[in-house]
Amino acid sequence: EKGGFPHYMLKEIYEQPWVLENTLGGRLREEEGDVDLGLALDPREVERVHMVACGTAAYAGLYGKYLLEALARVPVEWDVASEYRYRDPVVDGKTLAIAISQSGETIDTLEGIREAKGKGARTLGVVNAKGSSLTREVDEVLYIHAGPEIGVASTKAYLAMLAAMALLAVRFGRARGTLSREAAQGLLREMRKLPRLVEEVLEQRPLVAHIAEKYHQAQDFLFLGRHVQTPTAYEGALKLKEISYIHAEAYPAGEMKHGPIALIDEHLPVVVLATRGPLYEKTLSNIQEVRARGGKVIAIATQGDEEIAKLAQDVLYVPEVHPLLAPIVSVVPLQLLAYEVAVLLGRDVDQPRNLAKSVTVE
Ligand code: M6R
């Protein structure tokens, strides 16, 4: 049932091109420069969005925040659900609460959405598991269609959630008049390419395995990214922690100077999301700062970027894509890195200690 793979996690990582096809395929309308999500919700009636989710799903929500703000100019608040449910959030009838969940059974996410609903918010669930509890709590559901996910460490559901966030942001941007038809068409063309691009990234597994071999004895890892790649850094660190039990921290790269830079020495591998985009040059200076302190840099960079190879010890290239979509290709080498490190350390990849696939108690 693992389709010839040694672990469900690896099987699910390799299913990602097909998953993206499923999430996006039937919904893209390139001609019109729009997407069809089959939702009754009118994005023009939404004045603010609250993202509510846990763990990996929360990082997908953080990506959604950057995207909705960039493309639809709607203010988005983002919290992990365990905070949201108890912080007495300011909500009204113009608030859209978006709950994101693979299982649809995460108790904090369910309670968060109940909290928002009780205060008059409209609610949308971005969910994988059909007919799960969350789908019955929300006004409307946007299914991510990732198929059953068995590995405790979420991989394919994350990619599908990111794709769902991109779909939502395009729909909102078009409906609210903040995204031109041409700009949307450009994004949709790029989205159409994603399954093939992820396929290309998967071919890099031998190189990832080589990097894992080099660094798997490290005690700690630091992950850095900016803007839409901030959630990628968080997710990369979470994957590594969950299945290898190596301590990993993630920071928005610009925050490094405000503390975490003190950690950097020759023993600390630093994974930097350095794909091309508006903040690329700033990220390069972060890499230089790490190198100046002896840190080892593993860069995730855009194919064809030669400059970065001179700065970083190791580079994993991902294909060029619209900068706002780069997280969808960039997280894949990080999933593989966590996987390869965990296997080298002899960990139980599919059933990591202390973790449950869905957290149904508080
Ligand atoms: O089923 P959900 O998406 O609501 O689950 C949320 C988190 O519990 C989940 O993403 C968790 O962080 C995973 N172990 C991540 O790999």
mmCIF file of C-alpha atoms and ligand atoms in Angstrom:
data_model
loop_
_atom_site.group_PDB
_atom_site.id
_atom_site.type_symbol
_atom_site.label_atom_id
_atom_site.label_comp_id
_atom_site.label_asym_id
_atom_site.label_seq_id
_atom_site.Cartn_x
_atom_site.Cartn_y
_atom_site.Cartn_z
ATOM 1 C CA GLU A 1 0.000 0.000 0.000
ATOM 2 C CA LYS A 2 3.061 2.218 0.122
ATOM 3 C CA GLY A 3 3.288 1.872 -3.644
ATOM 4 C CA GLY A 4 6.829 0.519 -3.526
ATOM 5 C CA PHE A 5 8.093 3.324 -1.281
ATOM 6 C CA PRO A 6 9.734 2.501 2.063
ATOM 7 C CA HIS A 7 7.548 5.026 3.895
ATOM 8 C CA TYR A 8 4.190 6.689 3.446
ATOM 9 C CA MET A 9 5.870 10.055 3.846
ATOM 10 C CA LEU A 10 8.074 9.477 0.811
ATOM 11 C CA LYS A 11 5.154 8.144 -1.189
ATOM 12 C CA GLU A 12 3.146 11.235 -0.310
ATOM 13 C CA ILE A 13 6.010 13.564 -1.208
ATOM 14 C CA TYR A 14 6.158 11.887 -4.615
ATOM 15 C CA GLU A 15 2.400 12.183 -5.074
ATOM 16 C CA GLN A 16 2.628 15.959 -4.989
ATOM 17 C CA PRO A 17 2.622 16.652 -8.736
ATOM 18 C CA TRP A 18 -0.580 14.648 -9.037
ATOM 19 C CA VAL A 19 -2.032 16.324 -5.942
ATOM 20 C CA LEU A 20 -1.435 19.785 -7.383
ATOM 21 C CA GLU A 21 -3.137 18.692 -10.562
ATOM 22 C CA ASN A 22 -6.126 17.672 -8.436
ATOM 23 C CA THR A 23 -6.259 20.842 -6.371
ATOM 24 C CA LEU A 24 -5.836 23.206 -9.287
ATOM 25 C CA GLY A 25 -6.769 21.334 -12.439
ATOM 26 C CA GLY A 26 -10.478 21.826 -12.894
ATOM 27 C CA ARG A 27 -10.532 25.240 -11.244
ATOM 28 C CA LEU A 28 -8.281 27.389 -13.416
ATOM 29 C CA ARG A 29 -9.969 29.564 -16.040
ATOM 30 C CA GLU A 30 -7.057 31.031 -17.979
ATOM 31 C CA GLU A 31 -9.265 32.635 -20.631
ATOM 32 C CA GLU A 32 -11.203 34.695 -18.107
ATOM 33 C CA GLY A 33 -8.213 35.238 -15.869
ATOM 34 C CA ASP A 34 -10.108 33.795 -12.929
ATOM 35 C CA VAL A 35 -10.732 30.591 -11.006
ATOM 36 C CA ASP A 36 -13.924 28.707 -10.336
ATOM 37 C CA LEU A 37 -14.192 27.668 -6.712
ATOM 38 C CA GLY A 38 -17.932 27.150 -6.657
ATOM 39 C CA LEU A 39 -18.298 29.351 -3.571
ATOM 40 C CA ALA A 40 -21.376 31.441 -2.840
ATOM 41 C CA LEU A 41 -19.309 33.874 -0.779
ATOM 42 C CA ASP A 42 -18.908 37.350 -2.298
ATOM 43 C CA PRO A 43 -15.315 38.532 -1.664
ATOM 44 C CA ARG A 44 -16.470 42.158 -1.981
ATOM 45 C CA GLU A 45 -18.426 41.779 1.234
ATOM 46 C CA VAL A 46 -15.364 40.714 3.192
ATOM 47 C CA GLU A 47 -13.549 43.471 5.079
ATOM 48 C CA ARG A 48 -11.047 41.302 6.900
ATOM 49 C CA VAL A 49 -9.912 37.721 7.008
ATOM 50 C CA HIS A 50 -8.893 35.699 10.059
ATOM 51 C CA MET A 51 -6.747 32.634 9.371
ATOM 52 C CA VAL A 52 -7.199 29.889 11.939
ATOM 53 C CA ALA A 53 -5.218 26.622 11.875
ATOM 54 C CA CYS A 54 -2.499 24.587 13.598
ATOM 55 C CA GLY A 55 0.950 23.302 12.677
ATOM 56 C CA THR A 56 1.604 22.844 9.006
ATOM 57 C CA ALA A 57 -1.901 24.046 8.137
ATOM 58 C CA ALA A 58 -1.171 27.259 10.049
ATOM 59 C CA TYR A 59 1.899 27.848 7.888
ATOM 60 C CA ALA A 60 -0.261 27.440 4.804
ATOM 61 C CA GLY A 61 -2.505 30.099 6.360
ATOM 62 C CA LEU A 62 0.448 32.425 6.817
ATOM 63 C CA TYR A 63 1.231 32.017 3.121
ATOM 64 C CA GLY A 64 -2.422 32.789 2.434
ATOM 65 C CA LYS A 65 -2.090 36.008 4.425
ATOM 66 C CA TYR A 66 0.800 37.245 2.278
ATOM 67 C CA LEU A 67 -1.046 36.294 -0.898
ATOM 68 C CA LEU A 68 -4.459 37.720 -0.019
ATOM 69 C CA GLU A 69 -2.878 40.955 1.095
ATOM 70 C CA ALA A 70 -0.701 41.175 -2.026
ATOM 71 C CA LEU A 71 -3.325 40.273 -4.609
ATOM 72 C CA ALA A 72 -6.653 41.197 -3.015
ATOM 73 C CA ARG A 73 -5.625 44.001 -0.607
ATOM 74 C CA VAL A 74 -7.733 42.538 2.156
ATOM 75 C CA PRO A 75 -6.276 42.727 5.675
ATOM 76 C CA VAL A 76 -5.564 39.305 7.126
ATOM 77 C CA GLU A 77 -4.940 38.381 10.737
ATOM 78 C CA TRP A 78 -3.121 35.151 11.343
ATOM 79 C CA ASP A 79 -2.975 33.103 14.533
ATOM 80 C CA VAL A 80 -2.414 29.536 15.517
ATOM 81 C CA ALA A 81 -5.852 28.277 16.512
ATOM 82 C CA SER A 82 -4.918 27.560 20.138
ATOM 83 C CA GLU A 83 -4.202 31.284 20.561
ATOM 84 C CA TYR A 84 -7.065 32.519 18.437
ATOM 85 C CA ARG A 85 -9.727 30.682 20.376
ATOM 86 C CA TYR A 86 -8.731 32.283 23.660
ATOM 87 C CA ARG A 87 -7.712 35.798 22.660
ATOM 88 C CA ASP A 88 -11.223 37.169 22.322
ATOM 89 C CA PRO A 89 -10.673 38.189 18.679
ATOM 90 C CA VAL A 90 -12.426 41.254 17.319
ATOM 91 C CA VAL A 91 -14.909 39.847 14.821
ATOM 92 C CA ASP A 92 -17.999 41.148 13.021
ATOM 93 C CA GLY A 93 -20.276 40.224 10.134
ATOM 94 C CA LYS A 94 -17.725 41.487 7.605
ATOM 95 C CA THR A 95 -15.086 39.105 8.932
ATOM 96 C CA LEU A 96 -14.335 35.930 7.055
ATOM 97 C CA ALA A 97 -12.731 33.269 9.244
ATOM 98 C CA ILE A 98 -10.819 30.715 7.188
ATOM 99 C CA ALA A 99 -10.020 27.448 8.948
ATOM 100 C CA ILE A 100 -7.415 25.249 7.265
ATOM 101 C CA SER A 101 -7.105 21.588 8.187
ATOM 102 C CA GLN A 102 -6.011 18.337 6.613
ATOM 103 C CA SER A 103 -8.025 16.137 8.980
ATOM 104 C CA GLY A 104 -10.871 18.531 9.693
ATOM 105 C CA GLU A 105 -10.794 17.137 13.245
ATOM 106 C CA THR A 106 -8.217 19.332 15.001
ATOM 107 C CA ILE A 107 -9.927 20.488 18.175
ATOM 108 C CA ASP A 108 -8.313 23.927 18.436
ATOM 109 C CA THR A 109 -9.169 24.710 14.824
ATOM 110 C CA LEU A 110 -12.759 23.599 15.345
ATOM 111 C CA GLU A 111 -13.049 25.690 18.507
ATOM 112 C CA GLY A 112 -11.422 28.665 16.799
ATOM 113 C CA ILE A 113 -13.989 28.570 14.030
ATOM 114 C CA ARG A 114 -16.808 28.210 16.566
ATOM 115 C CA GLU A 115 -15.489 31.273 18.359
ATOM 116 C CA ALA A 116 -15.504 33.308 15.126
ATOM 117 C CA LYS A 117 -18.919 32.022 14.121
ATOM 118 C CA GLY A 118 -20.373 32.801 17.531
ATOM 119 C CA LYS A 119 -19.274 36.401 17.036
ATOM 120 C CA GLY A 120 -20.966 36.667 13.651
ATOM 121 C CA ALA A 121 -18.162 35.870 11.220
ATOM 122 C CA ARG A 122 -18.702 34.085 7.944
ATOM 123 C CA THR A 123 -16.690 30.914 7.803
ATOM 124 C CA LEU A 124 -14.826 28.972 5.149
ATOM 125 C CA GLY A 125 -13.088 25.641 5.640
ATOM 126 C CA VAL A 126 -10.086 24.695 3.518
ATOM 127 C CA VAL A 127 -10.110 20.982 4.188
ATOM 128 C CA ASN A 128 -8.778 17.677 2.925
ATOM 129 C CA ALA A 129 -10.870 15.009 4.693
ATOM 130 C CA LYS A 130 -14.304 14.739 3.126
ATOM 131 C CA GLY A 131 -17.220 14.979 5.530
ATOM 132 C CA SER A 132 -14.957 15.692 8.526
ATOM 133 C CA SER A 133 -16.229 17.680 11.539
ATOM 134 C CA LEU A 134 -14.883 20.973 10.244
ATOM 135 C CA THR A 135 -16.819 20.647 6.992
ATOM 136 C CA ARG A 136 -20.010 20.543 9.065
ATOM 137 C CA GLU A 137 -19.114 23.624 11.148
ATOM 138 C CA VAL A 138 -18.348 26.080 8.360
ATOM 139 C CA ASP A 139 -20.628 27.936 5.944
ATOM 140 C CA GLU A 140 -18.694 26.670 2.919
ATOM 141 C CA VAL A 141 -15.865 24.294 2.127
ATOM 142 C CA LEU A 142 -13.027 24.506 -0.348
ATOM 143 C CA TYR A 143 -11.657 20.984 -0.642
ATOM 144 C CA ILE A 144 -7.953 20.645 -1.357
ATOM 145 C CA HIS A 145 -8.302 17.134 -2.873
ATOM 146 C CA ALA A 146 -4.942 15.807 -1.689
ATOM 147 C CA GLY A 147 -6.261 12.285 -1.111
ATOM 148 C CA PRO A 148 -5.728 10.411 2.173
ATOM 149 C CA GLU A 149 -2.555 11.412 4.005
ATOM 150 C CA ILE A 150 -1.146 8.676 6.236
ATOM 151 C CA GLY A 151 2.302 9.969 7.222
ATOM 152 C CA VAL A 152 2.073 11.873 10.508
ATOM 153 C CA ALA A 153 4.309 14.552 9.042
ATOM 154 C CA SER A 154 2.119 16.459 6.621
ATOM 155 C CA THR A 155 3.562 16.949 3.143
ATOM 156 C CA LYS A 156 1.155 16.663 0.246
ATOM 157 C CA ALA A 157 -1.649 18.326 2.197
ATOM 158 C CA TYR A 158 0.645 21.323 2.694
ATOM 159 C CA LEU A 159 1.285 21.718 -1.023
ATOM 160 C CA ALA A 160 -2.410 21.391 -1.740
ATOM 161 C CA MET A 161 -3.199 23.989 0.945
ATOM 162 C CA LEU A 162 -0.704 26.407 -0.592
ATOM 163 C CA ALA A 163 -2.324 25.891 -3.983
ATOM 164 C CA ALA A 164 -5.757 26.475 -2.425
ATOM 165 C CA MET A 165 -4.492 29.739 -0.908
ATOM 166 C CA ALA A 166 -3.283 30.845 -4.336
ATOM 167 C CA LEU A 167 -6.689 30.023 -5.822
ATOM 168 C CA LEU A 168 -8.480 31.999 -3.124
ATOM 169 C CA ALA A 169 -6.187 34.987 -3.501
ATOM 170 C CA VAL A 170 -6.755 35.099 -7.264
ATOM 171 C CA ARG A 171 -10.542 34.827 -6.818
ATOM 172 C CA PHE A 172 -10.558 37.554 -4.167
ATOM 173 C CA GLY A 173 -8.267 39.780 -6.210
ATOM 174 C CA ARG A 174 -10.443 39.474 -9.299
ATOM 175 C CA ALA A 175 -13.719 39.978 -7.432
ATOM 176 C CA ARG A 176 -12.397 42.975 -5.521
ATOM 177 C CA GLY A 177 -10.875 44.587 -8.611
ATOM 178 C CA THR A 178 -7.344 44.646 -7.224
ATOM 179 C CA LEU A 179 -5.962 42.073 -9.677
ATOM 180 C CA SER A 180 -6.144 42.751 -13.394
ATOM 181 C CA ARG A 181 -7.256 40.083 -15.806
ATOM 182 C CA GLU A 182 -3.807 40.075 -17.421
ATOM 183 C CA ALA A 183 -1.992 39.732 -14.109
ATOM 184 C CA ALA A 184 -4.320 36.908 -13.114
ATOM 185 C CA GLN A 185 -3.772 35.173 -16.447
ATOM 186 C CA GLY A 186 -0.030 35.360 -15.882
ATOM 187 C CA LEU A 187 -0.401 33.761 -12.452
ATOM 188 C CA LEU A 188 -2.743 31.061 -13.725
ATOM 189 C CA ARG A 189 -0.322 30.109 -16.481
ATOM 190 C CA GLU A 190 2.345 29.716 -13.840
ATOM 191 C CA MET A 191 0.010 27.704 -11.624
ATOM 192 C CA ARG A 192 -0.720 25.358 -14.502
ATOM 193 C CA LYS A 193 3.022 24.569 -14.695
ATOM 194 C CA LEU A 194 3.366 23.718 -11.009
ATOM 195 C CA PRO A 195 2.836 19.936 -11.215
ATOM 196 C CA ARG A 196 5.610 19.644 -13.795
ATOM 197 C CA LEU A 197 7.913 21.936 -11.834
ATOM 198 C CA VAL A 198 7.439 19.900 -8.654
ATOM 199 C CA GLU A 199 8.232 16.802 -10.695
ATOM 200 C CA GLU A 200 11.554 18.415 -11.618
ATOM 201 C CA VAL A 201 12.324 19.212 -7.999
ATOM 202 C CA LEU A 202 11.755 15.595 -7.016
ATOM 203 C CA GLU A 203 14.517 14.561 -9.392
ATOM 204 C CA GLN A 204 16.961 16.285 -7.065
ATOM 205 C CA ARG A 205 16.548 13.695 -4.352
ATOM 206 C CA PRO A 206 20.091 12.282 -4.753
ATOM 207 C CA LEU A 207 21.567 15.726 -4.165
ATOM 208 C CA VAL A 208 19.334 16.254 -1.125
ATOM 209 C CA ALA A 209 20.480 12.873 0.209
ATOM 210 C CA HIS A 210 24.089 13.984 -0.227
ATOM 211 C CA ILE A 211 23.417 17.184 1.745
ATOM 212 C CA ALA A 212 21.614 15.190 4.434
ATOM 213 C CA GLU A 213 24.670 12.953 4.722
ATOM 214 C CA LYS A 214 26.836 16.026 5.312
ATOM 215 C CA TYR A 215 24.692 17.624 7.983
ATOM 216 C CA HIS A 216 22.707 14.920 9.754
ATOM 217 C CA GLN A 217 24.956 14.984 12.824
ATOM 218 C CA ALA A 218 24.198 18.656 13.518
ATOM 219 C CA GLN A 219 22.519 19.456 16.825
ATOM 220 C CA ASP A 220 20.584 22.429 15.543
ATOM 221 C CA PHE A 221 19.430 23.937 12.267
ATOM 222 C CA LEU A 222 18.303 27.452 11.471
ATOM 223 C CA PHE A 223 15.851 28.165 8.631
ATOM 224 C CA LEU A 224 15.506 31.639 7.150
ATOM 225 C CA GLY A 225 13.099 33.064 4.605
ATOM 226 C CA ARG A 226 11.312 36.306 3.837
ATOM 227 C CA HIS A 227 7.834 37.379 2.761
ATOM 228 C CA VAL A 228 6.081 34.355 1.197
ATOM 229 C CA GLN A 229 9.129 32.226 1.990
ATOM 230 C CA THR A 230 8.785 32.889 5.720
ATOM 231 C CA PRO A 231 6.145 30.161 6.066
ATOM 232 C CA THR A 232 8.392 27.888 3.976
ATOM 233 C CA ALA A 233 11.152 28.374 6.540
ATOM 234 C CA TYR A 234 8.739 27.582 9.384
ATOM 235 C CA GLU A 235 7.499 24.482 7.620
ATOM 236 C CA GLY A 236 11.017 23.269 6.776
ATOM 237 C CA ALA A 237 12.014 23.576 10.427
ATOM 238 C CA LEU A 238 8.843 21.864 11.638
ATOM 239 C CA LYS A 239 9.348 18.908 9.261
ATOM 240 C CA LEU A 240 12.928 18.429 10.441
ATOM 241 C CA LYS A 241 11.981 18.639 14.138
ATOM 242 C CA GLU A 242 9.050 16.290 13.822
ATOM 243 C CA ILE A 243 10.739 13.391 12.145
ATOM 244 C CA SER A 244 14.474 13.705 12.918
ATOM 245 C CA TYR A 245 14.169 15.187 16.466
ATOM 246 C CA ILE A 246 16.899 17.675 15.592
ATOM 247 C CA HIS A 247 16.245 21.076 17.055
ATOM 248 C CA ALA A 248 15.382 23.513 14.291
ATOM 249 C CA GLU A 249 14.325 27.126 14.475
ATOM 250 C CA ALA A 250 12.919 29.305 11.760
ATOM 251 C CA TYR A 251 12.994 33.066 11.483
ATOM 252 C CA PRO A 252 12.046 35.686 8.954
ATOM 253 C CA ALA A 253 15.536 36.432 7.592
ATOM 254 C CA GLY A 254 15.337 40.146 8.374
ATOM 255 C CA GLU A 255 14.871 39.345 12.044
ATOM 256 C CA MET A 256 18.154 37.446 12.265
ATOM 257 C CA LYS A 257 20.145 40.451 13.450
ATOM 258 C CA HIS A 258 17.788 40.895 16.378
ATOM 259 C CA GLY A 259 18.971 37.828 18.245
ATOM 260 C CA PRO A 260 19.364 34.528 16.414
ATOM 261 C CA ILE A 261 22.602 35.714 14.803
ATOM 262 C CA ALA A 262 24.207 34.994 18.188
ATOM 263 C CA LEU A 263 23.708 31.272 17.522
ATOM 264 C CA ILE A 264 25.744 31.208 14.353
ATOM 265 C CA ASP A 265 29.023 29.343 14.358
ATOM 266 C CA GLU A 266 30.663 26.635 12.254
ATOM 267 C CA HIS A 267 28.397 23.977 13.767
ATOM 268 C CA LEU A 268 25.123 25.526 12.667
ATOM 269 C CA PRO A 269 23.704 24.663 9.260
ATOM 270 C CA VAL A 270 21.505 27.513 8.053
ATOM 271 C CA VAL A 271 18.934 26.754 5.380
ATOM 272 C CA VAL A 272 18.137 29.941 3.473
ATOM 273 C CA LEU A 273 15.193 30.332 1.108
ATOM 274 C CA ALA A 274 16.851 32.526 -1.472
ATOM 275 C CA THR A 275 14.717 32.216 -4.603
ATOM 276 C CA ARG A 276 14.484 35.208 -6.935
ATOM 277 C CA GLY A 277 11.970 37.847 -5.973
ATOM 278 C CA PRO A 278 11.744 41.409 -4.712
ATOM 279 C CA LEU A 279 13.720 40.643 -1.529
ATOM 280 C CA TYR A 280 16.391 38.509 -3.164
ATOM 281 C CA GLU A 281 19.249 40.989 -2.652
ATOM 282 C CA LYS A 282 18.370 41.404 1.008
ATOM 283 C CA THR A 283 18.440 37.652 1.448
ATOM 284 C CA LEU A 284 21.885 37.521 -0.160
ATOM 285 C CA SER A 285 23.157 39.957 2.469
ATOM 286 C CA ASN A 286 21.716 37.680 5.145
ATOM 287 C CA ILE A 287 23.694 34.809 3.631
ATOM 288 C CA GLN A 288 26.842 36.924 3.715
ATOM 289 C CA GLU A 289 26.229 37.716 7.372
ATOM 290 C CA VAL A 290 25.894 34.024 8.175
ATOM 291 C CA ARG A 291 29.054 33.185 6.238
ATOM 292 C CA ALA A 292 31.022 35.949 7.920
ATOM 293 C CA ARG A 293 30.341 34.198 11.231
ATOM 294 C CA GLY A 294 31.395 30.784 9.993
ATOM 295 C CA GLY A 295 27.855 29.421 9.527
ATOM 296 C CA LYS A 296 27.221 26.763 6.869
ATOM 297 C CA VAL A 297 24.631 27.841 4.322
ATOM 298 C CA ILE A 298 22.351 25.508 2.410
ATOM 299 C CA ALA A 299 20.554 27.743 -0.074
ATOM 300 C CA ILE A 300 17.331 27.023 -1.887
ATOM 301 C CA ALA A 301 17.770 29.074 -5.046
ATOM 302 C CA THR A 302 16.288 29.646 -8.469
ATOM 303 C CA GLN A 303 17.645 27.546 -11.300
ATOM 304 C CA GLY A 304 20.345 29.439 -13.169
ATOM 305 C CA ASP A 305 21.418 31.557 -10.185
ATOM 306 C CA GLU A 306 25.193 31.245 -10.364
ATOM 307 C CA GLU A 307 25.937 33.997 -7.915
ATOM 308 C CA ILE A 308 24.530 32.057 -5.006
ATOM 309 C CA ALA A 309 26.815 29.086 -5.608
ATOM 310 C CA LYS A 310 29.755 31.367 -4.754
ATOM 311 C CA LEU A 311 28.235 32.264 -1.402
ATOM 312 C CA ALA A 312 26.602 29.102 -0.102
ATOM 313 C CA GLN A 313 28.256 25.777 0.769
ATOM 314 C CA ASP A 314 25.400 23.878 -0.790
ATOM 315 C CA VAL A 315 22.671 24.908 -3.205
ATOM 316 C CA LEU A 316 19.434 23.155 -4.046
ATOM 317 C CA TYR A 317 17.942 24.622 -7.188
ATOM 318 C CA VAL A 318 14.237 24.927 -7.853
ATOM 319 C CA PRO A 319 12.745 25.877 -11.222
ATOM 320 C CA GLU A 320 11.893 29.482 -11.916
ATOM 321 C CA VAL A 321 8.279 30.410 -11.241
ATOM 322 C CA HIS A 322 6.338 33.559 -10.269
ATOM 323 C CA PRO A 323 7.885 34.738 -6.954
ATOM 324 C CA LEU A 324 4.524 34.505 -5.165
ATOM 325 C CA LEU A 325 4.309 30.825 -6.122
ATOM 326 C CA ALA A 326 7.920 29.971 -5.291
ATOM 327 C CA PRO A 327 7.003 28.453 -1.879
ATOM 328 C CA ILE A 328 5.140 25.655 -3.669
ATOM 329 C CA VAL A 329 8.297 24.402 -5.339
ATOM 330 C CA SER A 330 10.709 25.430 -2.557
ATOM 331 C CA VAL A 331 9.228 23.437 0.297
ATOM 332 C CA VAL A 332 9.715 20.147 -1.563
ATOM 333 C CA PRO A 333 13.512 19.956 -1.093
ATOM 334 C CA LEU A 334 12.959 20.770 2.590
ATOM 335 C CA GLN A 335 10.524 17.872 2.950
ATOM 336 C CA LEU A 336 13.088 15.614 1.291
ATOM 337 C CA LEU A 337 15.863 16.953 3.489
ATOM 338 C CA ALA A 338 13.901 16.206 6.662
ATOM 339 C CA TYR A 339 13.088 12.761 5.308
ATOM 340 C CA GLU A 340 16.671 11.871 4.369
ATOM 341 C CA VAL A 341 18.069 13.138 7.668
ATOM 342 C CA ALA A 342 15.471 11.169 9.649
ATOM 343 C CA VAL A 343 16.214 7.986 7.713
ATOM 344 C CA LEU A 344 19.967 8.406 8.291
ATOM 345 C CA LEU A 345 19.301 8.809 12.001
ATOM 346 C CA GLY A 346 17.155 5.670 12.008
ATOM 347 C CA ARG A 347 13.972 7.446 13.078
ATOM 348 C CA ASP A 348 10.462 6.144 12.651
ATOM 349 C CA VAL A 349 9.525 8.467 9.813
ATOM 350 C CA ASP A 350 5.823 7.674 9.531
ATOM 351 C CA GLN A 351 5.141 7.437 13.272
ATOM 352 C CA PRO A 352 7.391 9.949 15.007
ATOM 353 C CA ARG A 353 7.425 9.784 18.795
ATOM 354 C CA ASN A 354 4.826 11.733 20.784
ATOM 355 C CA LEU A 355 2.866 12.816 17.706
ATOM 356 C CA ALA A 356 -0.626 11.937 16.506
ATOM 357 C CA LYS A 357 -1.936 12.418 12.981
ATOM 358 C CA SER A 358 -4.769 14.538 14.222
ATOM 359 C CA VAL A 359 -4.905 16.317 17.535
ATOM 360 C CA THR A 360 -8.467 15.917 18.743
ATOM 361 C CA VAL A 361 -7.875 16.801 22.384
ATOM 362 C CA GLU A 362 -6.659 20.089 23.730
HETATM 363 O O1 M6R B 1 -5.290 17.976 10.435
HETATM 364 P P1 M6R B 1 -4.764 19.376 10.580
HETATM 365 O O2 M6R B 1 -4.295 19.931 9.285
HETATM 366 O O3 M6R B 1 -5.745 20.283 11.267
HETATM 367 O O4 M6R B 1 -3.514 19.221 11.518
HETATM 368 C C1 M6R B 1 -2.832 20.337 12.004
HETATM 369 C C2 M6R B 1 -1.540 19.952 12.661
HETATM 370 O O5 M6R B 1 -1.771 19.140 13.764
HETATM 371 C C3 M6R B 1 -0.595 19.229 11.682
HETATM 372 O O6 M6R B 1 -0.310 19.987 10.556
HETATM 373 C C4 M6R B 1 0.722 18.869 12.381
HETATM 374 O O7 M6R B 1 1.462 20.015 12.689
HETATM 375 C C5 M6R B 1 1.521 17.900 11.524
HETATM 376 N N1 M6R B 1 2.166 16.923 12.362
HETATM 377 C C6 M6R B 1 2.524 18.578 10.652
HETATM 378 O O8 M6R B 1 3.402 17.727 9.998
#
